[in-house]
């Protein structure tokens, strides 16, 4: 997409702090990091979100996330790691180009990636299982 900022960054039209690049992806440092070393995996091809990306590219992105998490943990000395991928405004997606957040975690870093656990009732469980299986 000609007006997509992540397409421009991924394809080198806009400079970035690049940690890794291959023919499919560019991994850059996030300009608004949640923690030290917060990076983004950007496919060079445009996909709006997880619903649009093909399975092969999605699998390659997750393999790259693993590779980057290992390298970044060694380089940064973090004590944990979040791999986050948002889809849709209600899920926190703000740039509509598929991307994966790589967020190094440190003890007491105050990064807010948690939620208050709810309760799964038997009725809700049965309904969800039935409806999702219908779609597969």
mmCIF file with all atom_site columns, N, CA and C in Angstrom, residues 10-58:
data_model
loop_
_atom_site.group_PDB
_atom_site.id
_atom_site.type_symbol
_atom_site.label_atom_id
_atom_site.label_alt_id
_atom_site.label_comp_id
_atom_site.label_asym_id
_atom_site.label_entity_id
_atom_site.label_seq_id
_atom_site.pdbx_PDB_ins_code
_atom_site.Cartn_x
_atom_site.Cartn_y
_atom_site.Cartn_z
_atom_site.occupancy
_atom_site.B_iso_or_equiv
_atom_site.pdbx_formal_charge
_atom_site.auth_seq_id
_atom_site.auth_comp_id
_atom_site.auth_asym_id
_atom_site.auth_atom_id
_atom_site.pdbx_PDB_model_num
ATOM 1   N N  . UNK A 1 10 ? 9.282  -0.927  6.348  1.00 0.00 ? 10 UNK A N  1
ATOM 2   C CA . UNK A 1 10 ? 9.718  -2.302  6.076  1.00 0.00 ? 10 UNK A CA 1
ATOM 3   C C  . UNK A 1 10 ? 10.527 -2.401  4.794  1.00 0.00 ? 10 UNK A C  1
ATOM 4   N N  . UNK A 1 11 ? 10.197 -1.561  3.824  1.00 0.00 ? 11 UNK A N  1
ATOM 5   C CA . UNK A 1 11 ? 10.871 -1.614  2.526  1.00 0.00 ? 11 UNK A CA 1
ATOM 6   C C  . UNK A 1 11 ? 11.982 -0.583  2.378  1.00 0.00 ? 11 UNK A C  1
ATOM 7   N N  . UNK A 1 12 ? 12.367 0.051   3.490  1.00 0.00 ? 12 UNK A N  1
ATOM 8   C CA . UNK A 1 12 ? 13.523 0.936   3.495  1.00 0.00 ? 12 UNK A CA 1
ATOM 9   C C  . UNK A 1 12 ? 13.294 2.332   2.951  1.00 0.00 ? 12 UNK A C  1
ATOM 10  N N  . UNK A 1 13 ? 12.052 2.718   2.700  1.00 0.00 ? 13 UNK A N  1
ATOM 11  C CA . UNK A 1 13 ? 11.772 4.067   2.205  1.00 0.00 ? 13 UNK A CA 1
ATOM 12  C C  . UNK A 1 13 ? 11.875 5.109   3.308  1.00 0.00 ? 13 UNK A C  1
ATOM 13  N N  . UNK A 1 14 ? 11.648 4.681   4.543  1.00 0.00 ? 14 UNK A N  1
ATOM 14  C CA . UNK A 1 14 ? 11.779 5.540   5.725  1.00 0.00 ? 14 UNK A CA 1
ATOM 15  C C  . UNK A 1 14 ? 12.835 4.895   6.605  1.00 0.00 ? 14 UNK A C  1
ATOM 16  N N  . UNK A 1 15 ? 13.839 5.668   7.035  1.00 0.00 ? 15 UNK A N  1
ATOM 17  C CA . UNK A 1 15 ? 14.899 5.100   7.875  1.00 0.00 ? 15 UNK A CA 1
ATOM 18  C C  . UNK A 1 15 ? 14.359 4.575   9.208  1.00 0.00 ? 15 UNK A C  1
ATOM 19  N N  . UNK A 1 16 ? 15.016 3.535   9.712  1.00 0.00 ? 16 UNK A N  1
ATOM 20  C CA . UNK A 1 16 ? 14.630 2.954   10.996 1.00 0.00 ? 16 UNK A CA 1
ATOM 21  C C  . UNK A 1 16 ? 15.860 2.344   11.649 1.00 0.00 ? 16 UNK A C  1
ATOM 22  N N  . UNK A 1 17 ? 15.747 2.116   12.947 1.00 0.00 ? 17 UNK A N  1
ATOM 23  C CA . UNK A 1 17 ? 16.792 1.398   13.675 1.00 0.00 ? 17 UNK A CA 1
ATOM 24  C C  . UNK A 1 17 ? 16.524 -0.086  13.452 1.00 0.00 ? 17 UNK A C  1
ATOM 25  N N  . UNK A 1 18 ? 17.164 -0.647  12.447 1.00 0.00 ? 18 UNK A N  1
ATOM 26  C CA . UNK A 1 18 ? 16.904 -2.021  12.026 1.00 0.00 ? 18 UNK A CA 1
ATOM 27  C C  . UNK A 1 18 ? 17.780 -3.000  12.787 1.00 0.00 ? 18 UNK A C  1
ATOM 28  N N  . UNK A 1 19 ? 17.133 -3.972  13.419 1.00 0.00 ? 19 UNK A N  1
ATOM 29  C CA . UNK A 1 19 ? 17.841 -5.028  14.132 1.00 0.00 ? 19 UNK A CA 1
ATOM 30  C C  . UNK A 1 19 ? 18.100 -6.232  13.239 1.00 0.00 ? 19 UNK A C  1
ATOM 31  N N  . UNK A 1 20 ? 17.216 -6.435  12.265 1.00 0.00 ? 20 UNK A N  1
ATOM 32  C CA . UNK A 1 20 ? 17.307 -7.613  11.404 1.00 0.00 ? 20 UNK A CA 1
ATOM 33  C C  . UNK A 1 20 ? 16.537 -7.328  10.123 1.00 0.00 ? 20 UNK A C  1
ATOM 34  N N  . UNK A 1 21 ? 17.035 -7.904  9.022  1.00 0.00 ? 21 UNK A N  1
ATOM 35  C CA . UNK A 1 21 ? 16.314 -7.798  7.765  1.00 0.00 ? 21 UNK A CA 1
ATOM 36  C C  . UNK A 1 21 ? 16.617 -9.012  6.898  1.00 0.00 ? 21 UNK A C  1
ATOM 37  N N  . UNK A 1 22 ? 15.581 -9.509  6.222  1.00 0.00 ? 22 UNK A N  1
ATOM 38  C CA . UNK A 1 22 ? 15.743 -10.537 5.197  1.00 0.00 ? 22 UNK A CA 1
ATOM 39  C C  . UNK A 1 22 ? 14.791 -10.189 4.060  1.00 0.00 ? 22 UNK A C  1
ATOM 40  N N  . UNK A 1 23 ? 14.583 -11.115 3.143  1.00 0.00 ? 23 UNK A N  1
ATOM 41  C CA . UNK A 1 23 ? 13.751 -10.816 1.980  1.00 0.00 ? 23 UNK A CA 1
ATOM 42  C C  . UNK A 1 23 ? 12.274 -10.628 2.335  1.00 0.00 ? 23 UNK A C  1
ATOM 43  N N  . UNK A 1 24 ? 11.817 -11.171 3.469  1.00 0.00 ? 24 UNK A N  1
ATOM 44  C CA . UNK A 1 24 ? 10.411 -11.091 3.867  1.00 0.00 ? 24 UNK A CA 1
ATOM 45  C C  . UNK A 1 24 ? 10.104 -10.058 4.944  1.00 0.00 ? 24 UNK A C  1
ATOM 46  N N  . UNK A 1 25 ? 11.069 -9.803  5.843  1.00 0.00 ? 25 UNK A N  1
ATOM 47  C CA . UNK A 1 25 ? 10.788 -9.015  7.034  1.00 0.00 ? 25 UNK A CA 1
ATOM 48  C C  . UNK A 1 25 ? 11.890 -8.001  7.342  1.00 0.00 ? 25 UNK A C  1
ATOM 49  N N  . UNK A 1 26 ? 11.485 -6.983  8.081  1.00 0.00 ? 26 UNK A N  1
ATOM 50  C CA . UNK A 1 26 ? 12.423 -6.067  8.730  1.00 0.00 ? 26 UNK A CA 1
ATOM 51  C C  . UNK A 1 26 ? 11.991 -6.001  10.192 1.00 0.00 ? 26 UNK A C  1
ATOM 52  N N  . UNK A 1 27 ? 12.963 -6.057  11.101 1.00 0.00 ? 27 UNK A N  1
ATOM 53  C CA . UNK A 1 27 ? 12.698 -5.914  12.530 1.00 0.00 ? 27 UNK A CA 1
ATOM 54  C C  . UNK A 1 27 ? 13.331 -4.606  12.970 1.00 0.00 ? 27 UNK A C  1
ATOM 55  N N  . UNK A 1 28 ? 12.494 -3.736  13.549 1.00 0.00 ? 28 UNK A N  1
ATOM 56  C CA . UNK A 1 28 ? 12.953 -2.401  13.928 1.00 0.00 ? 28 UNK A CA 1
ATOM 57  C C  . UNK A 1 28 ? 12.681 -2.137  15.405 1.00 0.00 ? 28 UNK A C  1
ATOM 58  N N  . UNK A 1 29 ? 13.422 -1.191  15.967 1.00 0.00 ? 29 UNK A N  1
ATOM 59  C CA . UNK A 1 29 ? 13.101 -0.724  17.311 1.00 0.00 ? 29 UNK A CA 1
ATOM 60  C C  . UNK A 1 29 ? 11.856 0.151   17.238 1.00 0.00 ? 29 UNK A C  1
ATOM 61  N N  . UNK A 1 30 ? 10.940 -0.042  18.181 1.00 0.00 ? 30 UNK A N  1
ATOM 62  C CA . UNK A 1 30 ? 9.716  0.754   18.261 1.00 0.00 ? 30 UNK A CA 1
ATOM 63  C C  . UNK A 1 30 ? 10.066 2.161   18.741 1.00 0.00 ? 30 UNK A C  1
ATOM 64  N N  . UNK A 1 31 ? 9.505  3.189   18.095 1.00 0.00 ? 31 UNK A N  1
ATOM 65  C CA . UNK A 1 31 ? 9.782  4.572   18.488 1.00 0.00 ? 31 UNK A CA 1
ATOM 66  C C  . UNK A 1 31 ? 9.057  4.974   19.771 1.00 0.00 ? 31 UNK A C  1
ATOM 67  N N  . UNK A 1 32 ? 8.070  4.198   20.183 1.00 0.00 ? 32 UNK A N  1
ATOM 68  C CA . UNK A 1 32 ? 7.352  4.439   21.435 1.00 0.00 ? 32 UNK A CA 1
ATOM 69  C C  . UNK A 1 32 ? 7.425  3.189   22.299 1.00 0.00 ? 32 UNK A C  1
ATOM 70  N N  . UNK A 1 33 ? 8.626  2.843   22.756 1.00 0.00 ? 33 UNK A N  1
ATOM 71  C CA . UNK A 1 33 ? 8.820  1.533   23.403 1.00 0.00 ? 33 UNK A CA 1
ATOM 72  C C  . UNK A 1 33 ? 8.115  1.377   24.745 1.00 0.00 ? 33 UNK A C  1
ATOM 73  N N  . UNK A 1 34 ? 7.596  0.166   24.958 1.00 0.00 ? 34 UNK A N  1
ATOM 74  C CA . UNK A 1 34 ? 7.033  -0.199  26.258 1.00 0.00 ? 34 UNK A CA 1
ATOM 75  C C  . UNK A 1 34 ? 8.151  -0.510  27.249 1.00 0.00 ? 34 UNK A C  1
ATOM 76  N N  . UNK A 1 35 ? 9.295  -0.955  26.736 1.00 0.00 ? 35 UNK A N  1
ATOM 77  C CA . UNK A 1 35 ? 10.451 -1.285  27.565 1.00 0.00 ? 35 UNK A CA 1
ATOM 78  C C  . UNK A 1 35 ? 11.712 -1.134  26.714 1.00 0.00 ? 35 UNK A C  1
ATOM 79  N N  . UNK A 1 36 ? 12.868 -1.203  27.370 1.00 0.00 ? 36 UNK A N  1
ATOM 80  C CA . UNK A 1 36 ? 14.136 -1.116  26.650 1.00 0.00 ? 36 UNK A CA 1
ATOM 81  C C  . UNK A 1 36 ? 14.250 -2.278  25.659 1.00 0.00 ? 36 UNK A C  1
ATOM 82  N N  . UNK A 1 37 ? 14.406 -1.955  24.382 1.00 0.00 ? 37 UNK A N  1
ATOM 83  C CA . UNK A 1 37 ? 14.572 -2.975  23.358 1.00 0.00 ? 37 UNK A CA 1
ATOM 84  C C  . UNK A 1 37 ? 13.293 -3.367  22.634 1.00 0.00 ? 37 UNK A C  1
ATOM 85  N N  . UNK A 1 38 ? 12.152 -2.775  22.988 1.00 0.00 ? 38 UNK A N  1
ATOM 86  C CA . UNK A 1 38 ? 10.869 -3.082  22.333 1.00 0.00 ? 38 UNK A CA 1
ATOM 87  C C  . UNK A 1 38 ? 11.039 -2.934  20.822 1.00 0.00 ? 38 UNK A C  1
ATOM 88  N N  . UNK A 1 39 ? 10.738 -4.005  20.099 1.00 0.00 ? 39 UNK A N  1
ATOM 89  C CA . UNK A 1 39 ? 10.931 -4.024  18.648 1.00 0.00 ? 39 UNK A CA 1
ATOM 90  C C  . UNK A 1 39 ? 9.659  -4.500  17.952 1.00 0.00 ? 39 UNK A C  1
ATOM 91  N N  . UNK A 1 40 ? 9.626  -4.297  16.635 1.00 0.00 ? 40 UNK A N  1
ATOM 92  C CA . UNK A 1 40 ? 8.495  -4.714  15.811 1.00 0.00 ? 40 UNK A CA 1
ATOM 93  C C  . UNK A 1 40 ? 8.986  -5.567  14.654 1.00 0.00 ? 40 UNK A C  1
ATOM 94  N N  . UNK A 1 41 ? 8.305  -6.656  14.400 1.00 0.00 ? 41 UNK A N  1
ATOM 95  C CA . UNK A 1 41 ? 8.540  -7.446  13.195 1.00 0.00 ? 41 UNK A CA 1
ATOM 96  C C  . UNK A 1 41 ? 7.544  -6.960  12.150 1.00 0.00 ? 41 UNK A C  1
ATOM 97  N N  . UNK A 1 42 ? 8.068  -6.474  11.026 1.00 0.00 ? 42 UNK A N  1
ATOM 98  C CA . UNK A 1 42 ? 7.230  -5.951  9.951  1.00 0.00 ? 42 UNK A CA 1
ATOM 99  C C  . UNK A 1 42 ? 7.418  -6.782  8.688  1.00 0.00 ? 42 UNK A C  1
ATOM 100 N N  . UNK A 1 43 ? 6.363  -7.391  8.160  1.00 0.00 ? 43 UNK A N  1
ATOM 101 C CA . UNK A 1 43 ? 6.497  -8.029  6.848  1.00 0.00 ? 43 UNK A CA 1
ATOM 102 C C  . UNK A 1 43 ? 6.692  -6.950  5.784  1.00 0.00 ? 43 UNK A C  1
ATOM 103 N N  . UNK A 1 44 ? 7.454  -7.246  4.770  1.00 0.00 ? 44 UNK A N  1
ATOM 104 C CA . UNK A 1 44 ? 7.656  -6.288  3.682  1.00 0.00 ? 44 UNK A CA 1
ATOM 105 C C  . UNK A 1 44 ? 6.422  -6.195  2.786  1.00 0.00 ? 44 UNK A C  1
ATOM 106 N N  . UNK A 1 45 ? 5.661  -7.283  2.703  1.00 0.00 ? 45 UNK A N  1
ATOM 107 C CA . UNK A 1 45 ? 4.395  -7.256  1.971  1.00 0.00 ? 45 UNK A CA 1
ATOM 108 C C  . UNK A 1 45 ? 3.311  -6.736  2.912  1.00 0.00 ? 45 UNK A C  1
ATOM 109 N N  . UNK A 1 46 ? 2.302  -6.092  2.356  1.00 0.00 ? 46 UNK A N  1
ATOM 110 C CA . UNK A 1 46 ? 1.243  -5.530  3.191  1.00 0.00 ? 46 UNK A CA 1
ATOM 111 C C  . UNK A 1 46 ? 0.147  -6.554  3.482  1.00 0.00 ? 46 UNK A C  1
ATOM 112 N N  . UNK A 1 47 ? -0.134 -6.696  4.757  1.00 0.00 ? 47 UNK A N  1
ATOM 113 C CA . UNK A 1 47 ? -1.282 -7.460  5.254  1.00 0.00 ? 47 UNK A CA 1
ATOM 114 C C  . UNK A 1 47 ? -1.875 -6.586  6.353  1.00 0.00 ? 47 UNK A C  1
ATOM 115 N N  . UNK A 1 48 ? -3.166 -6.356  6.312  1.00 0.00 ? 48 UNK A N  1
ATOM 116 C CA . UNK A 1 48 ? -3.776 -5.472  7.296  1.00 0.00 ? 48 UNK A CA 1
ATOM 117 C C  . UNK A 1 48 ? -3.741 -6.011  8.715  1.00 0.00 ? 48 UNK A C  1
ATOM 118 N N  . UNK A 1 49 ? -3.836 -7.330  8.847  1.00 0.00 ? 49 UNK A N  1
ATOM 119 C CA . UNK A 1 49 ? -3.904 -7.945  10.171 1.00 0.00 ? 49 UNK A CA 1
ATOM 120 C C  . UNK A 1 49 ? -3.751 -9.458  10.038 1.00 0.00 ? 49 UNK A C  1
ATOM 121 N N  . UNK A 1 50 ? -3.937 -10.156 11.136 1.00 0.00 ? 50 UNK A N  1
ATOM 122 C CA . UNK A 1 50 ? -3.791 -11.610 11.166 1.00 0.00 ? 50 UNK A CA 1
ATOM 123 C C  . UNK A 1 50 ? -4.786 -12.311 10.247 1.00 0.00 ? 50 UNK A C  1
ATOM 124 N N  . UNK A 1 51 ? -5.951 -11.701 10.058 1.00 0.00 ? 51 UNK A N  1
ATOM 125 C CA . UNK A 1 51 ? -6.978 -12.303 9.204  1.00 0.00 ? 51 UNK A CA 1
ATOM 126 C C  . UNK A 1 51 ? -6.578 -12.293 7.731  1.00 0.00 ? 51 UNK A C  1
ATOM 127 N N  . UNK A 1 52 ? -5.693 -11.383 7.347  1.00 0.00 ? 52 UNK A N  1
ATOM 128 C CA . UNK A 1 52 ? -5.310 -11.229 5.942  1.00 0.00 ? 52 UNK A CA 1
ATOM 129 C C  . UNK A 1 52 ? -4.002 -11.921 5.569  1.00 0.00 ? 52 UNK A C  1
ATOM 130 N N  . UNK A 1 53 ? -3.145 -12.158 6.531  1.00 0.00 ? 53 UNK A N  1
ATOM 131 C CA . UNK A 1 53 ? -1.813 -12.715 6.234  1.00 0.00 ? 53 UNK A CA 1
ATOM 132 C C  . UNK A 1 53 ? -1.937 -14.201 5.877  1.00 0.00 ? 53 UNK A C  1
ATOM 133 N N  . UNK A 1 54 ? -1.148 -14.650 4.915  1.00 0.00 ? 54 UNK A N  1
ATOM 134 C CA . UNK A 1 54 ? -1.190 -16.065 4.551  1.00 0.00 ? 54 UNK A CA 1
ATOM 135 C C  . UNK A 1 54 ? -0.486 -16.904 5.628  1.00 0.00 ? 54 UNK A C  1
ATOM 136 N N  . UNK A 1 55 ? -0.844 -18.182 5.688  1.00 0.00 ? 55 UNK A N  1
ATOM 137 C CA . UNK A 1 55 ? -0.334 -19.063 6.744  1.00 0.00 ? 55 UNK A CA 1
ATOM 138 C C  . UNK A 1 55 ? 1.184  -19.191 6.716  1.00 0.00 ? 55 UNK A C  1
ATOM 139 N N  . UNK A 1 56 ? 1.766  -19.270 5.548  1.00 0.00 ? 56 UNK A N  1
ATOM 140 C CA . UNK A 1 56 ? 3.212  -19.446 5.439  1.00 0.00 ? 56 UNK A CA 1
ATOM 141 C C  . UNK A 1 56 ? 3.959  -18.231 5.985  1.00 0.00 ? 56 UNK A C  1
ATOM 142 N N  . UNK A 1 57 ? 3.489  -17.037 5.637  1.00 0.00 ? 57 UNK A N  1
ATOM 143 C CA . UNK A 1 57 ? 4.140  -15.821 6.135  1.00 0.00 ? 57 UNK A CA 1
ATOM 144 C C  . UNK A 1 57 ? 3.924  -15.680 7.637  1.00 0.00 ? 57 UNK A C  1
ATOM 145 N N  . UNK A 1 58 ? 2.739  -16.026 8.111  1.00 0.00 ? 58 UNK A N  1
ATOM 146 C CA . UNK A 1 58 ? 2.468  -15.967 9.552  1.00 0.00 ? 58 UNK A CA 1
ATOM 147 C C  . UNK A 1 58 ? 3.392  -16.926 10.308 1.00 0.00 ? 58 UNK A C  1
#
